[in-house]
Amino acid sequence: MLYESFNLEEILFEKNIGGNDCFLESVICLLFGCYEFRKSFSQHIDTPHTCYPKCISCCLVSVYKSVMTSKTLDVYNLRVRLSTVFKNKSLFQQNHKSDAIECLNAILNALHCKQIGDTSEGINESALNENCRSSCISHNLFSLGVIESYQCECESQSQTEWDYSNYCQYFNIADILSQADLKKSKNLLIVPIIKLKNYKNDANCDLKGKMMTSLQLKLQTAEVDCCSRDNCKKKKSKISFSLPKPPSIYLLNIIWESDEVSHLDSFIATISITESITMKEIYGNSTSDIYNLRGILFYKKSHYEYALRTDNFWAFKGLGEECGWYELLKETTIMNYHPICLVYERSLESYILKISHSDLLELEKLACECYFYENKINEDFYNDFLDDCTGLFNTRKKKSSSNNPITESPKITQEDNYESQHQQKNLEIIDKRIKEVRISEEKKSNPKPSDNLETKKPLSKSETKQSNCNNIEKSSNNDPVFDEKKNVNQKSWKCSCGSENLNDWDICPSCQGLKPGIQGWVCKFCTNINNDSEVRCEACFSYKNQNSQSEFWKCSKCDSFNTGSKFSCSKCKSMKSQVSSKPANVAYSGVRYPKNNIRKS
Ligand SMILES: [Zn+2]
Ligand SMILES: [Zn+2]
Ligand SMILES: [Zn+2]
Ligand SMILES: [Zn+2]
Ligand SMILES: [Zn+2]
Ligand SMILES: [Zn+2]
Ligand SMILES: [Zn+2]
């Protein structure tokens, strides 16, 4: 069985535009990103679902179907159903902040209840602990039946098993952060990046991959002040663990004491993640099967994002194709996302997160710069940019070996070009920040009343986000669900071709025309918006005046691209006359909407 056999394209979805359902979208994407889950779930779908209104389980089936057929993630109905079912518990309500881990548990509980014929969808507590003999997807894949054995100093013994409805191991991140030393990171600030290769100190990068060792130690030394014998004088029991029936998918929930997390702590927590683990290492008495990191749930100021891995590449908002661990770390460090849940899948061979020592040190230095910037300026490091991602990596393209004309120009120049552009942008951000620190220090030593930072401070990105996420609260409409959808539709612009487009979309999906007021030209191949001064597309290096329809044609039989001068396909030898009438760019992009129309939450 090939465990790692799926493409990034399968798990990169269009997100629901304008919604504040990031907690639900992230959970769904992490579940569907797991090979084992998709395999089980697609079998589950075959049994007919006939309930009305649709239950949580049936809503999830609909979400799955639309993801698999149209690559569109629409969680709207599932969200409404969750808020209806959990109304009395005040969970997942439209005007409240929702917790992604609670949501994950609710979905798994609902799948279990459906299987055992309980119609409460997870509300009925006794149904949650009713043994289904692993017949439901939740228990079949996630069941974490850890057995704790207590051995008191008085020699008496007892055993207890974790709740049947528990699918998560918990880990307190303080166990890692308490080992970090801020001074070590600070020392990096004065080391130039080019000297990091020969830097002898590990700084805090020695915590790389240490999370599981830390959890293991915690479990091995677990003790509790109790005894099964009531009249025991010692009441001091050692706990040993065993996991006789290991899960296929292992969930680790990372506990943070506060939502206010510094860039440096986010960075250290993320590098401490262990990429490949076994249940035997953690629980002692269990299988030595390998479990590899498949996904990470990140959190930042009431917003969730997810990262999913395919082979050595990571999919994450703001990352282009072929982004690895280095790019993900850099993006999450600058954006200050911290990991709150890890998803591991059973696999055949262990996987290694590839990153060089000097790259790690460079990122720790960066995290430290962000940290000091925020302490000095009292403002988010990343706040006044147009997108809610750094934009450092979103133009990164696949080094495709297919006969696609876009990649036919020499690879080396493209890569070099990309690297220098990327480094340039990176330096610009850092430079700007460092200058701001200096300016603020000058102001502090030489204060002018008119230059009050507080009154001049623009609305930061995070505050904008916050207000977007909470805009339903302010609405007085008594049907918040309807209002939310209507609100999005109202904000639209009319293209010269007659199409009504969402305000978030800078490009018309019908004619690829630009929204009025947006400068530049749209690349016919990748729909990137480029400056008028550029002759070639910044993202895919196609020429501005290249005519996609006359210079290239797409073979209708094998989807290969061929140059206009050829009359038969270079790959399958079909004749050009069989070419579809669709413009090549639409067929090439393969997504429903132009690339620039990403969701802005
Ligand atoms: Zn149903
Ligand atoms: Zn079950
Ligand atoms: Zn005892
Ligand atoms: Zn959000
Ligand atoms: Zn149009
Ligand atoms: Zn392009
Ligand atoms: Zn062909």
Coordinates of C-alpha atoms and ligand atoms in Angstrom, one line a residue:
M1 CA 0.0 0.0 0.0
L2 CA 1.4 3.4 -1.0
Y3 CA 0.7 5.7 1.9
E4 CA 2.2 8.9 0.4
S5 CA 0.5 8.7 -3.0
F6 CA -1.4 11.9 -3.5
N7 CA -0.7 15.3 -5.0
L8 CA -0.8 18.7 -3.4
E9 CA -3.5 19.6 -6.0
E10 CA -5.8 17.2 -4.2
I11 CA -5.6 19.1 -1.0
L12 CA -5.4 22.7 -1.9
F13 CA -8.9 23.9 -1.9
E14 CA -10.7 27.1 -2.7
K15 CA -11.7 28.6 0.6
N16 CA -15.1 30.0 1.4
I17 CA -14.7 33.7 0.5
G18 CA -15.5 36.2 3.2
G19 CA -16.5 33.7 5.9
N20 CA -15.2 33.5 9.4
D21 CA -15.2 29.7 9.4
C22 CA -11.4 29.3 9.6
F23 CA -11.7 27.0 12.6
L24 CA -14.0 24.6 10.7
E25 CA -12.2 24.9 7.3
S26 CA -8.9 24.1 8.9
V27 CA -10.2 21.1 10.7
I28 CA -11.9 19.7 7.6
C29 CA -8.7 20.3 5.5
L30 CA -6.6 18.5 8.0
L31 CA -9.0 15.5 8.1
F32 CA -9.3 15.3 4.3
G33 CA -5.5 15.8 4.0
C34 CA -5.0 12.4 5.8
Y35 CA -4.8 9.5 3.4
E36 CA -6.4 7.0 5.8
F37 CA -9.3 9.4 6.5
R38 CA -10.1 9.9 2.9
K39 CA -9.9 6.2 2.2
S40 CA -12.3 5.3 5.0
F41 CA -14.6 8.2 4.3
S42 CA -15.0 7.5 0.6
Q43 CA -16.1 4.0 1.6
H44 CA -18.5 5.5 4.2
I45 CA -20.1 7.7 1.6
D46 CA -21.4 4.6 -0.3
T47 CA -24.1 4.0 2.3
P48 CA -27.1 6.2 1.5
H49 CA -27.9 9.1 3.8
T50 CA -31.5 10.0 4.0
C51 CA -32.0 12.3 7.0
Y52 CA -33.7 15.6 6.8
P53 CA -32.5 18.2 7.8
K54 CA -29.0 16.8 7.0
C55 CA -27.1 15.7 10.1
I56 CA -23.5 16.7 10.8
S57 CA -22.4 13.4 9.3
C58 CA -24.4 13.9 6.1
C59 CA -23.2 17.6 5.8
L60 CA -19.6 16.3 6.0
V61 CA -20.4 13.9 3.2
S62 CA -21.6 16.8 1.1
V63 CA -18.4 18.8 1.9
Y64 CA -16.3 15.8 0.9
K65 CA -18.1 15.3 -2.4
S66 CA -17.8 19.0 -3.4
V67 CA -14.1 19.0 -2.5
M68 CA -13.4 15.9 -4.5
T69 CA -15.5 16.8 -7.5
S70 CA -15.0 20.6 -7.9
K71 CA -12.1 21.2 -5.4
T72 CA -14.3 23.7 -3.7
L73 CA -14.5 23.8 0.1
D74 CA -17.9 25.0 1.2
V75 CA -18.5 24.4 4.9
Y76 CA -21.6 26.7 5.1
N77 CA -24.3 23.9 5.7
L78 CA -22.0 22.0 8.1
R79 CA -21.4 25.2 10.1
V80 CA -25.2 25.9 10.3
R81 CA -25.9 22.3 11.4
L82 CA -23.1 22.5 14.1
S83 CA -24.5 25.7 15.5
T84 CA -28.1 24.2 15.6
V85 CA -27.0 21.0 17.3
F86 CA -24.8 22.8 19.8
K87 CA -27.1 25.7 20.5
N88 CA -27.8 24.8 24.1
K89 CA -24.1 24.2 24.8
S90 CA -23.4 27.7 23.2
L91 CA -20.8 26.1 20.9
F92 CA -20.1 27.0 17.3
Q93 CA -22.6 29.8 17.3
Q94 CA -22.3 32.3 14.4
N95 CA -21.5 35.2 16.7
H96 CA -19.0 33.5 19.0
K97 CA -15.4 32.5 18.7
S98 CA -15.2 28.8 18.1
D99 CA -12.5 26.4 19.1
A100 CA -11.0 24.2 16.4
I101 CA -10.2 21.3 18.7
E102 CA -13.7 21.3 20.2
C103 CA -15.0 21.3 16.6
L104 CA -12.8 18.3 15.7
N105 CA -14.1 16.4 18.7
A106 CA -17.7 17.3 17.8
I107 CA -17.3 16.0 14.3
L108 CA -15.7 12.7 15.4
N109 CA -18.4 12.3 18.1
A110 CA -21.1 12.9 15.5
L111 CA -19.6 10.2 13.2
H112 CA -19.5 7.7 16.1
C113 CA -23.1 8.5 17.2
K114 CA -24.4 8.1 13.7
Q115 CA -22.8 4.6 13.4
I116 CA -24.3 3.3 16.7
G117 CA -27.7 4.6 15.7
D118 CA -27.9 7.4 18.3
T119 CA -29.6 10.5 16.8
S120 CA -28.2 13.1 19.3
E121 CA -25.2 13.8 17.0
G122 CA -22.9 13.9 20.0
I123 CA -25.1 15.7 22.6
N124 CA -26.0 12.5 24.4
E125 CA -23.0 11.9 26.8
S126 CA -23.8 8.2 27.4
A127 CA -23.8 7.5 23.7
L128 CA -20.3 9.0 23.4
N129 CA -18.8 6.3 25.7
E130 CA -20.8 3.4 24.2
N131 CA -18.4 1.0 22.7
C132 CA -18.8 0.7 18.9
R133 CA -16.1 -1.9 18.5
S134 CA -14.2 0.4 16.2
S135 CA -17.0 0.2 13.6
C136 CA -17.2 4.0 13.2
I137 CA -14.5 6.0 11.3
S138 CA -13.7 8.0 14.5
H139 CA -12.8 5.0 16.6
N140 CA -11.4 3.0 13.7
L141 CA -8.9 5.7 12.9
F142 CA -8.4 7.9 16.0
S143 CA -9.3 5.8 19.0
L144 CA -6.7 6.5 21.7
G145 CA -7.4 3.8 24.3
V146 CA -4.4 4.5 26.6
I147 CA -4.4 2.4 29.7
E148 CA -2.9 3.9 32.9
S149 CA -1.5 1.5 35.5
Y150 CA -1.0 2.9 39.0
Q151 CA 1.6 1.3 41.3
C152 CA 1.6 2.8 44.7
E153 CA 4.6 2.7 47.1
C154 CA 2.4 0.5 49.3
E155 CA 2.5 -2.1 46.4
S156 CA -1.2 -1.9 45.6
Q157 CA -2.1 -1.6 41.9
S158 CA -5.0 -0.4 39.8
Q159 CA -5.8 0.4 36.2
T160 CA -7.8 2.9 34.3
E161 CA -8.5 3.5 30.7
W162 CA -8.9 6.9 29.0
D163 CA -12.4 8.0 28.0
Y164 CA -13.7 6.2 25.0
S165 CA -14.5 9.6 23.4
N166 CA -11.0 10.9 23.8
Y167 CA -9.1 11.2 20.5
C168 CA -6.2 13.5 21.5
Q169 CA -3.0 13.3 23.4
Y170 CA -2.2 16.6 25.2
F171 CA 1.2 18.3 25.4
N172 CA 2.0 21.4 27.4
I173 CA 4.3 23.6 25.3
A174 CA 5.7 25.2 28.5
D175 CA 7.8 21.9 28.8
I176 CA 9.7 23.0 25.7
L177 CA 9.7 26.8 26.2
S178 CA 11.1 26.5 29.7
Q179 CA 14.2 24.9 28.1
A180 CA 14.7 27.9 25.7
D181 CA 17.2 30.6 26.5
L182 CA 16.4 34.1 25.2
K183 CA 20.1 35.1 25.6
K184 CA 21.1 32.5 23.1
S185 CA 18.7 34.0 20.5
K186 CA 19.8 37.5 21.3
N187 CA 23.4 36.6 20.6
L188 CA 22.3 35.9 17.0
L189 CA 21.2 39.4 16.4
I190 CA 24.8 40.7 16.0
V191 CA 25.9 37.8 13.7
P192 CA 25.6 38.6 10.0
I193 CA 23.6 36.0 8.0
I194 CA 26.7 35.0 5.9
K195 CA 28.6 34.1 9.1
L196 CA 25.8 31.8 10.4
K197 CA 27.3 28.9 8.4
N198 CA 30.3 28.8 10.7
Y199 CA 28.5 29.8 13.8
K200 CA 29.6 27.3 16.5
N201 CA 26.7 27.8 18.9
D202 CA 23.4 25.9 18.4
A203 CA 21.4 28.8 20.0
N204 CA 17.9 27.5 20.7
C205 CA 17.9 25.3 17.6
D206 CA 19.1 22.5 19.8
L207 CA 15.4 22.1 20.7
K208 CA 14.7 21.0 17.1
G209 CA 12.5 17.9 17.1
K210 CA 12.5 17.7 20.9
M211 CA 8.7 17.7 21.5
M212 CA 8.3 13.9 21.6
T213 CA 11.3 13.3 23.8
S214 CA 9.8 15.9 26.2
L215 CA 6.4 14.2 26.1
Q216 CA 8.0 10.8 26.6
L217 CA 9.9 12.1 29.7
K218 CA 6.7 13.5 31.1
L219 CA 4.9 10.2 30.8
Q220 CA 7.8 8.1 32.1
T221 CA 8.1 10.2 35.3
A222 CA 4.3 10.6 35.8
E223 CA 3.3 10.3 39.4
V224 CA 0.1 11.0 41.3
D225 CA -0.8 11.5 45.0
C226 CA -3.4 8.8 45.3
C227 CA -3.8 5.1 45.9
S228 CA -6.6 2.5 45.2
R229 CA -6.5 1.6 48.9
D230 CA -8.4 4.1 51.0
N231 CA -6.4 3.5 54.2
C232 CA -3.0 3.8 52.5
K233 CA -0.6 6.1 54.4
K234 CA 1.8 6.7 51.5
K235 CA -0.6 7.6 48.7
K236 CA 2.1 8.0 46.0
S237 CA 1.6 6.1 42.8
K238 CA 3.8 5.8 39.7
I239 CA 1.8 5.7 36.5
S240 CA 2.9 3.6 33.5
F241 CA 1.2 3.7 30.2
S242 CA 0.3 1.3 27.5
L243 CA -1.5 1.6 24.2
P244 CA -2.7 -1.9 23.1
K245 CA -4.7 -0.7 20.1
P246 CA -2.8 2.1 18.4
P247 CA -4.6 4.6 16.2
S248 CA -4.1 5.0 12.4
I249 CA -4.1 8.8 12.8
Y250 CA -2.5 10.3 16.0
L251 CA -3.6 13.7 17.2
L252 CA -1.4 15.8 19.5
N253 CA -3.0 18.9 21.0
I254 CA -0.5 21.5 22.1
I255 CA -1.6 23.5 25.1
W256 CA -0.6 27.1 25.4
E257 CA -1.1 29.1 28.6
S258 CA -1.9 32.3 26.8
D259 CA -3.1 33.5 23.4
E260 CA -0.4 36.2 23.4
V261 CA 2.6 34.3 22.0
S262 CA 5.8 36.0 20.8
H263 CA 7.4 35.3 17.4
L264 CA 10.3 33.6 19.2
D265 CA 8.1 31.3 21.2
S266 CA 6.1 30.5 18.0
F267 CA 9.3 29.7 16.2
I268 CA 10.8 27.5 19.0
A269 CA 7.5 25.6 19.4
T270 CA 7.3 24.9 15.7
I271 CA 10.9 23.7 15.3
S272 CA 10.5 21.5 18.4
I273 CA 7.9 19.4 16.5
T274 CA 9.1 15.8 16.0
E275 CA 8.4 14.8 12.4
S276 CA 8.5 11.0 12.8
I277 CA 7.4 9.1 15.9
T278 CA 6.4 5.7 17.2
M279 CA 3.8 4.9 19.8
K280 CA 6.3 2.7 21.6
E281 CA 8.6 5.7 22.2
I282 CA 5.8 7.6 23.8
Y283 CA 3.7 5.1 25.6
G284 CA 6.3 2.4 26.2
N285 CA 4.1 -0.6 25.8
S286 CA 2.8 -0.2 22.2
T287 CA 3.6 -0.7 18.5
S288 CA 6.9 0.4 16.9
D289 CA 5.1 1.4 13.7
I290 CA 6.2 4.7 12.3
Y291 CA 3.9 7.8 12.4
N292 CA 4.8 10.8 10.2
L293 CA 3.7 14.3 10.6
R294 CA 1.0 15.0 8.0
G295 CA -0.5 18.3 9.1
I296 CA -0.2 21.2 11.6
L297 CA -3.0 23.4 12.9
F298 CA -1.7 27.0 13.5
Y299 CA -3.4 29.7 15.5
K300 CA -3.0 33.5 15.8
K301 CA -5.3 36.0 17.4
S302 CA -8.5 34.0 17.0
H303 CA -7.6 32.9 13.5
Y304 CA -6.7 29.4 12.4
E305 CA -4.6 28.2 9.5
Y306 CA -3.5 24.7 8.5
A307 CA -0.4 23.3 6.9
L308 CA -0.4 20.0 5.1
R309 CA 2.5 18.0 3.9
T310 CA 2.9 16.0 0.7
D311 CA 6.3 14.3 0.5
N312 CA 8.7 17.2 1.3
F313 CA 6.4 20.0 0.3
W314 CA 4.1 22.0 2.5
A315 CA 0.8 23.6 1.6
F316 CA 0.0 26.7 3.6
K317 CA -1.7 30.0 2.9
G318 CA 0.8 32.3 1.2
L319 CA 3.1 29.5 0.1
G320 CA 3.4 28.7 -3.6
E321 CA 4.1 25.3 -4.9
E322 CA 7.3 23.5 -4.0
C323 CA 7.7 25.1 -0.6
G324 CA 9.5 23.1 2.0
W325 CA 9.9 23.2 5.8
Y326 CA 12.2 26.3 5.6
E327 CA 9.6 28.3 3.7
L328 CA 6.8 27.2 6.1
L329 CA 8.9 28.1 9.1
K330 CA 9.8 31.5 7.8
E331 CA 6.2 32.3 6.9
T332 CA 4.7 31.2 10.2
T333 CA 7.6 32.9 12.1
I334 CA 7.0 36.3 10.5
M335 CA 3.3 36.0 10.6
N336 CA 3.5 34.7 14.2
Y337 CA 1.4 31.6 13.9
H338 CA 1.9 29.1 16.7
P339 CA 1.1 25.3 16.4
I340 CA -1.8 24.0 18.4
C341 CA -2.5 20.6 16.9
L342 CA -0.3 18.1 15.1
V343 CA -1.7 15.3 12.9
Y344 CA 0.4 12.2 12.4
E345 CA -0.4 9.3 10.0
R346 CA 0.9 5.8 10.2
S347 CA 3.4 5.3 7.5
L348 CA 6.0 2.8 6.1
E349 CA 9.2 4.7 6.4
S350 CA 10.2 7.6 8.6
Y351 CA 10.2 11.1 7.2
I352 CA 12.9 13.8 7.9
L353 CA 12.1 17.5 7.9
K354 CA 14.9 18.9 5.7
I355 CA 16.5 22.1 6.8
S356 CA 20.1 23.1 7.2
H357 CA 21.6 24.2 10.4
S358 CA 22.4 27.7 9.1
D359 CA 18.9 28.1 7.8
L360 CA 17.5 27.3 11.2
L361 CA 19.8 29.8 12.8
E362 CA 18.8 32.4 10.2
L363 CA 15.2 31.9 11.1
E364 CA 15.9 32.1 14.8
K365 CA 17.7 35.4 14.2
L366 CA 14.6 36.5 12.3
A367 CA 12.2 35.5 15.0
C368 CA 14.4 37.4 17.5
E369 CA 14.3 40.5 15.3
C370 CA 10.5 40.3 15.2
Y371 CA 10.4 39.8 18.9
F372 CA 12.6 42.9 19.6
Y373 CA 10.8 44.9 17.1
E374 CA 7.4 44.3 18.8
N375 CA 8.8 45.0 22.2
K376 CA 10.3 48.3 21.1
I377 CA 7.5 49.6 18.8
N378 CA 4.6 48.1 20.7
E379 CA 3.0 47.1 17.4
D380 CA 2.8 43.9 15.4
F381 CA 5.9 43.2 13.3
Y382 CA 3.7 42.3 10.3
N383 CA 0.7 44.6 10.1
D384 CA 0.6 47.1 7.3
F385 CA 0.9 44.9 4.2
L386 CA -1.8 44.3 1.7
D387 CA -2.2 40.6 2.2
D388 CA -2.5 38.4 5.3
C389 CA 0.5 36.5 4.3
T390 CA 4.1 37.8 3.8
G391 CA 4.0 37.3 0.0
L392 CA 7.6 36.0 0.2
F393 CA 6.7 32.6 -1.3
N394 CA 3.4 32.8 -3.1
T395 CA 5.0 33.1 -6.5
R396 CA 7.2 30.0 -6.1
K397 CA 6.5 27.6 -9.0
K398 CA 6.9 24.0 -9.5
K399 CA 10.1 22.9 -11.4
S400 CA 7.9 20.9 -13.8
S401 CA 9.5 18.5 -16.2
S402 CA 6.4 18.3 -18.5
N403 CA 6.4 19.8 -21.9
N404 CA 4.6 22.8 -20.6
P405 CA 5.9 25.9 -22.6
I406 CA 6.0 28.0 -19.4
T407 CA 8.9 26.0 -18.0
E408 CA 10.7 25.5 -21.2
S409 CA 13.0 28.5 -20.8
P410 CA 16.2 27.6 -18.9
K411 CA 15.5 26.6 -15.4
I412 CA 18.6 28.0 -13.8
T413 CA 17.8 31.6 -14.7
Q414 CA 14.3 31.2 -13.4
E415 CA 15.5 29.8 -10.1
D416 CA 18.2 32.5 -9.8
N417 CA 15.7 35.2 -10.6
Y418 CA 13.3 33.8 -8.1
E419 CA 15.9 33.5 -5.4
S420 CA 17.2 37.1 -5.8
Q421 CA 13.6 38.5 -6.0
H422 CA 12.7 36.6 -2.9
Q423 CA 15.8 37.7 -1.0
Q424 CA 15.3 41.2 -2.1
K425 CA 11.7 41.3 -0.7
N426 CA 12.8 39.6 2.5
L427 CA 15.5 42.2 3.1
E428 CA 13.1 45.0 2.3
I429 CA 10.7 43.9 5.1
I430 CA 13.4 43.4 7.7
D431 CA 15.2 46.7 6.7
K432 CA 11.9 48.6 7.1
R433 CA 11.3 47.2 10.5
I434 CA 14.8 47.8 11.8
K435 CA 14.6 51.5 10.6
E436 CA 11.3 51.8 12.4
V437 CA 13.0 50.7 15.6
R438 CA 15.7 53.3 15.2
I439 CA 13.1 56.1 14.5
S440 CA 11.1 55.1 17.5
E441 CA 14.2 55.2 19.7
E442 CA 15.1 58.7 18.3
K443 CA 11.6 59.8 19.1
K444 CA 11.7 58.5 22.6
S445 CA 14.9 60.4 23.3
N446 CA 13.6 63.5 21.6
P447 CA 9.8 63.6 22.0
K448 CA 7.6 66.0 20.2
P449 CA 4.0 66.3 21.3
S450 CA 2.7 66.4 17.7
D451 CA 4.4 63.1 16.9
N452 CA 2.4 61.0 19.3
L453 CA 2.7 57.4 18.0
E454 CA -0.5 56.4 19.6
T455 CA -2.8 58.8 17.7
K456 CA -1.0 58.3 14.4
K457 CA -0.9 54.6 14.6
P458 CA -2.9 53.2 11.7
L459 CA -5.4 50.3 12.1
S460 CA -3.1 47.3 12.2
K461 CA -3.7 44.2 10.1
S462 CA -4.6 42.2 13.1
E463 CA -7.2 44.7 14.2
T464 CA -8.7 44.8 10.8
K465 CA -8.9 41.1 10.8
Q466 CA -10.4 41.1 14.2
S467 CA -13.1 43.5 13.2
N468 CA -13.8 41.4 10.0
C469 CA -14.1 38.3 12.1
N470 CA -16.5 40.0 14.5
N471 CA -18.6 41.9 12.0
I472 CA -21.6 39.6 12.5
E473 CA -21.7 40.6 16.2
K474 CA -22.4 44.2 15.2
S475 CA -25.1 43.3 12.8
S476 CA -28.6 43.7 14.3
N477 CA -30.2 41.4 11.8
N478 CA -31.9 38.5 13.7
D479 CA -30.8 36.0 11.0
P480 CA -27.0 36.2 11.2
V481 CA -26.5 33.3 8.8
F482 CA -28.5 35.0 6.0
D483 CA -27.0 38.4 6.8
E484 CA -23.4 37.0 6.5
K485 CA -24.0 35.7 3.0
K486 CA -25.9 38.7 1.8
N487 CA -23.2 41.0 3.2
V488 CA -20.6 39.4 1.0
N489 CA -22.8 39.6 -2.1
Q490 CA -23.5 43.3 -1.7
K491 CA -19.9 44.2 -2.0
S492 CA -19.3 43.6 -5.7
W493 CA -18.1 45.3 -8.9
K494 CA -19.4 45.2 -12.4
C495 CA -16.9 44.3 -15.1
S496 CA -17.0 45.8 -18.6
C497 CA -18.0 42.3 -19.9
G498 CA -21.1 42.5 -17.8
S499 CA -20.1 40.1 -15.0
E500 CA -20.9 41.0 -11.4
N501 CA -17.8 40.0 -9.3
L502 CA -17.1 39.9 -5.6
N503 CA -15.2 42.8 -4.3
D504 CA -12.4 40.6 -3.0
W505 CA -11.7 39.5 -6.6
D506 CA -9.2 41.7 -8.5
I507 CA -9.7 39.8 -11.7
C508 CA -13.0 39.1 -13.5
P509 CA -13.3 35.3 -13.8
S510 CA -15.3 35.6 -17.1
C511 CA -12.9 37.8 -19.2
Q512 CA -9.9 38.1 -16.9
G513 CA -10.3 41.9 -17.0
L514 CA -8.9 43.9 -14.1
K515 CA -11.2 45.5 -11.5
P516 CA -11.4 49.3 -12.1
G517 CA -8.6 51.1 -10.1
I518 CA -6.2 48.2 -10.2
Q519 CA -3.0 48.9 -12.1
G520 CA -1.0 46.5 -14.2
W521 CA -1.6 43.6 -16.6
V522 CA -2.9 40.1 -16.0
C523 CA -0.7 37.2 -17.0
K524 CA -2.6 35.0 -19.5
F525 CA -1.0 31.9 -18.1
C526 CA -1.1 32.2 -14.3
T527 CA -3.4 35.2 -13.8
N528 CA -0.7 37.0 -11.7
I529 CA -1.1 40.8 -11.8
N530 CA 2.1 42.4 -13.0
N531 CA 3.4 46.0 -13.1
D532 CA 2.9 47.8 -16.4
S533 CA 6.7 48.3 -16.5
E534 CA 7.4 44.5 -16.5
V535 CA 7.8 42.8 -19.8
R536 CA 7.6 39.3 -18.3
C537 CA 5.3 37.9 -15.6
E538 CA 6.8 38.0 -12.2
A539 CA 5.3 34.7 -11.2
C540 CA 5.7 32.4 -14.3
F541 CA 8.1 34.4 -16.5
S542 CA 5.7 34.3 -19.5
Y543 CA 6.0 37.3 -21.8
K544 CA 3.4 40.1 -21.6
N545 CA 2.5 40.0 -25.3
Q546 CA 2.6 36.2 -25.7
N547 CA -0.7 35.2 -27.1
S548 CA -1.8 32.1 -25.4
Q549 CA -4.4 31.1 -28.0
S550 CA -2.2 31.4 -31.2
E551 CA 1.2 30.6 -29.9
F552 CA 0.2 27.6 -27.8
W553 CA -2.4 25.0 -28.0
K554 CA -3.5 22.3 -25.5
C555 CA -3.9 18.8 -26.7
S556 CA -7.4 17.6 -26.0
K557 CA -6.3 14.0 -25.6
C558 CA -3.3 14.2 -23.2
D559 CA -3.5 17.8 -22.0
S560 CA 0.0 18.6 -23.2
F561 CA 0.9 22.1 -24.4
N562 CA 2.3 22.5 -27.8
T563 CA 3.8 25.4 -29.7
G564 CA 1.5 27.0 -32.3
S565 CA 3.7 26.0 -35.2
K566 CA 3.2 22.3 -34.6
F567 CA 0.3 20.5 -36.2
S568 CA 0.4 17.4 -34.1
C569 CA 0.9 16.9 -30.4
S570 CA 4.5 16.3 -29.5
K571 CA 3.5 13.7 -26.9
C572 CA 0.6 11.7 -28.2
K573 CA 0.8 12.7 -31.9
S574 CA -2.9 13.7 -32.0
M575 CA -3.8 16.3 -34.7
K576 CA -4.2 20.0 -33.7
S577 CA -7.7 20.0 -35.1
Q578 CA -8.8 18.0 -32.1
V579 CA -7.8 20.9 -29.8
S580 CA -10.6 22.3 -27.6
S581 CA -11.9 25.7 -28.3
K582 CA -11.2 26.9 -24.7
P583 CA -8.3 29.4 -24.3
A584 CA -5.2 27.6 -23.0
N585 CA -4.9 29.7 -19.9
V586 CA -8.3 28.6 -18.5
A587 CA -7.4 25.0 -19.0
Y588 CA -4.0 25.4 -17.6
S589 CA -4.8 27.1 -14.3
G590 CA -7.1 24.3 -13.4
V591 CA -8.8 26.2 -10.6
R592 CA -12.3 27.7 -10.6
Y593 CA -11.2 31.3 -10.1
P594 CA -8.2 33.3 -11.0
K595 CA -5.3 32.8 -8.6
N596 CA -5.4 36.3 -7.2
N597 CA -8.9 35.9 -5.9
I598 CA -7.8 34.3 -2.6
R599 CA -9.9 34.7 0.4
K600 CA -9.3 37.7 2.5
S601 CA -10.6 37.0 6.0
Ligands
ZN1 ZN -27.5 12.3 8.1
ZN2 ZN -17.2 4.8 17.5
ZN3 ZN -0.9 2.9 48.5
ZN4 ZN -10.5 33.9 11.0
ZN5 ZN -15.3 40.5 -17.2
ZN6 ZN 2.3 34.4 -15.2
ZN7 ZN -1.4 14.9 -26.9

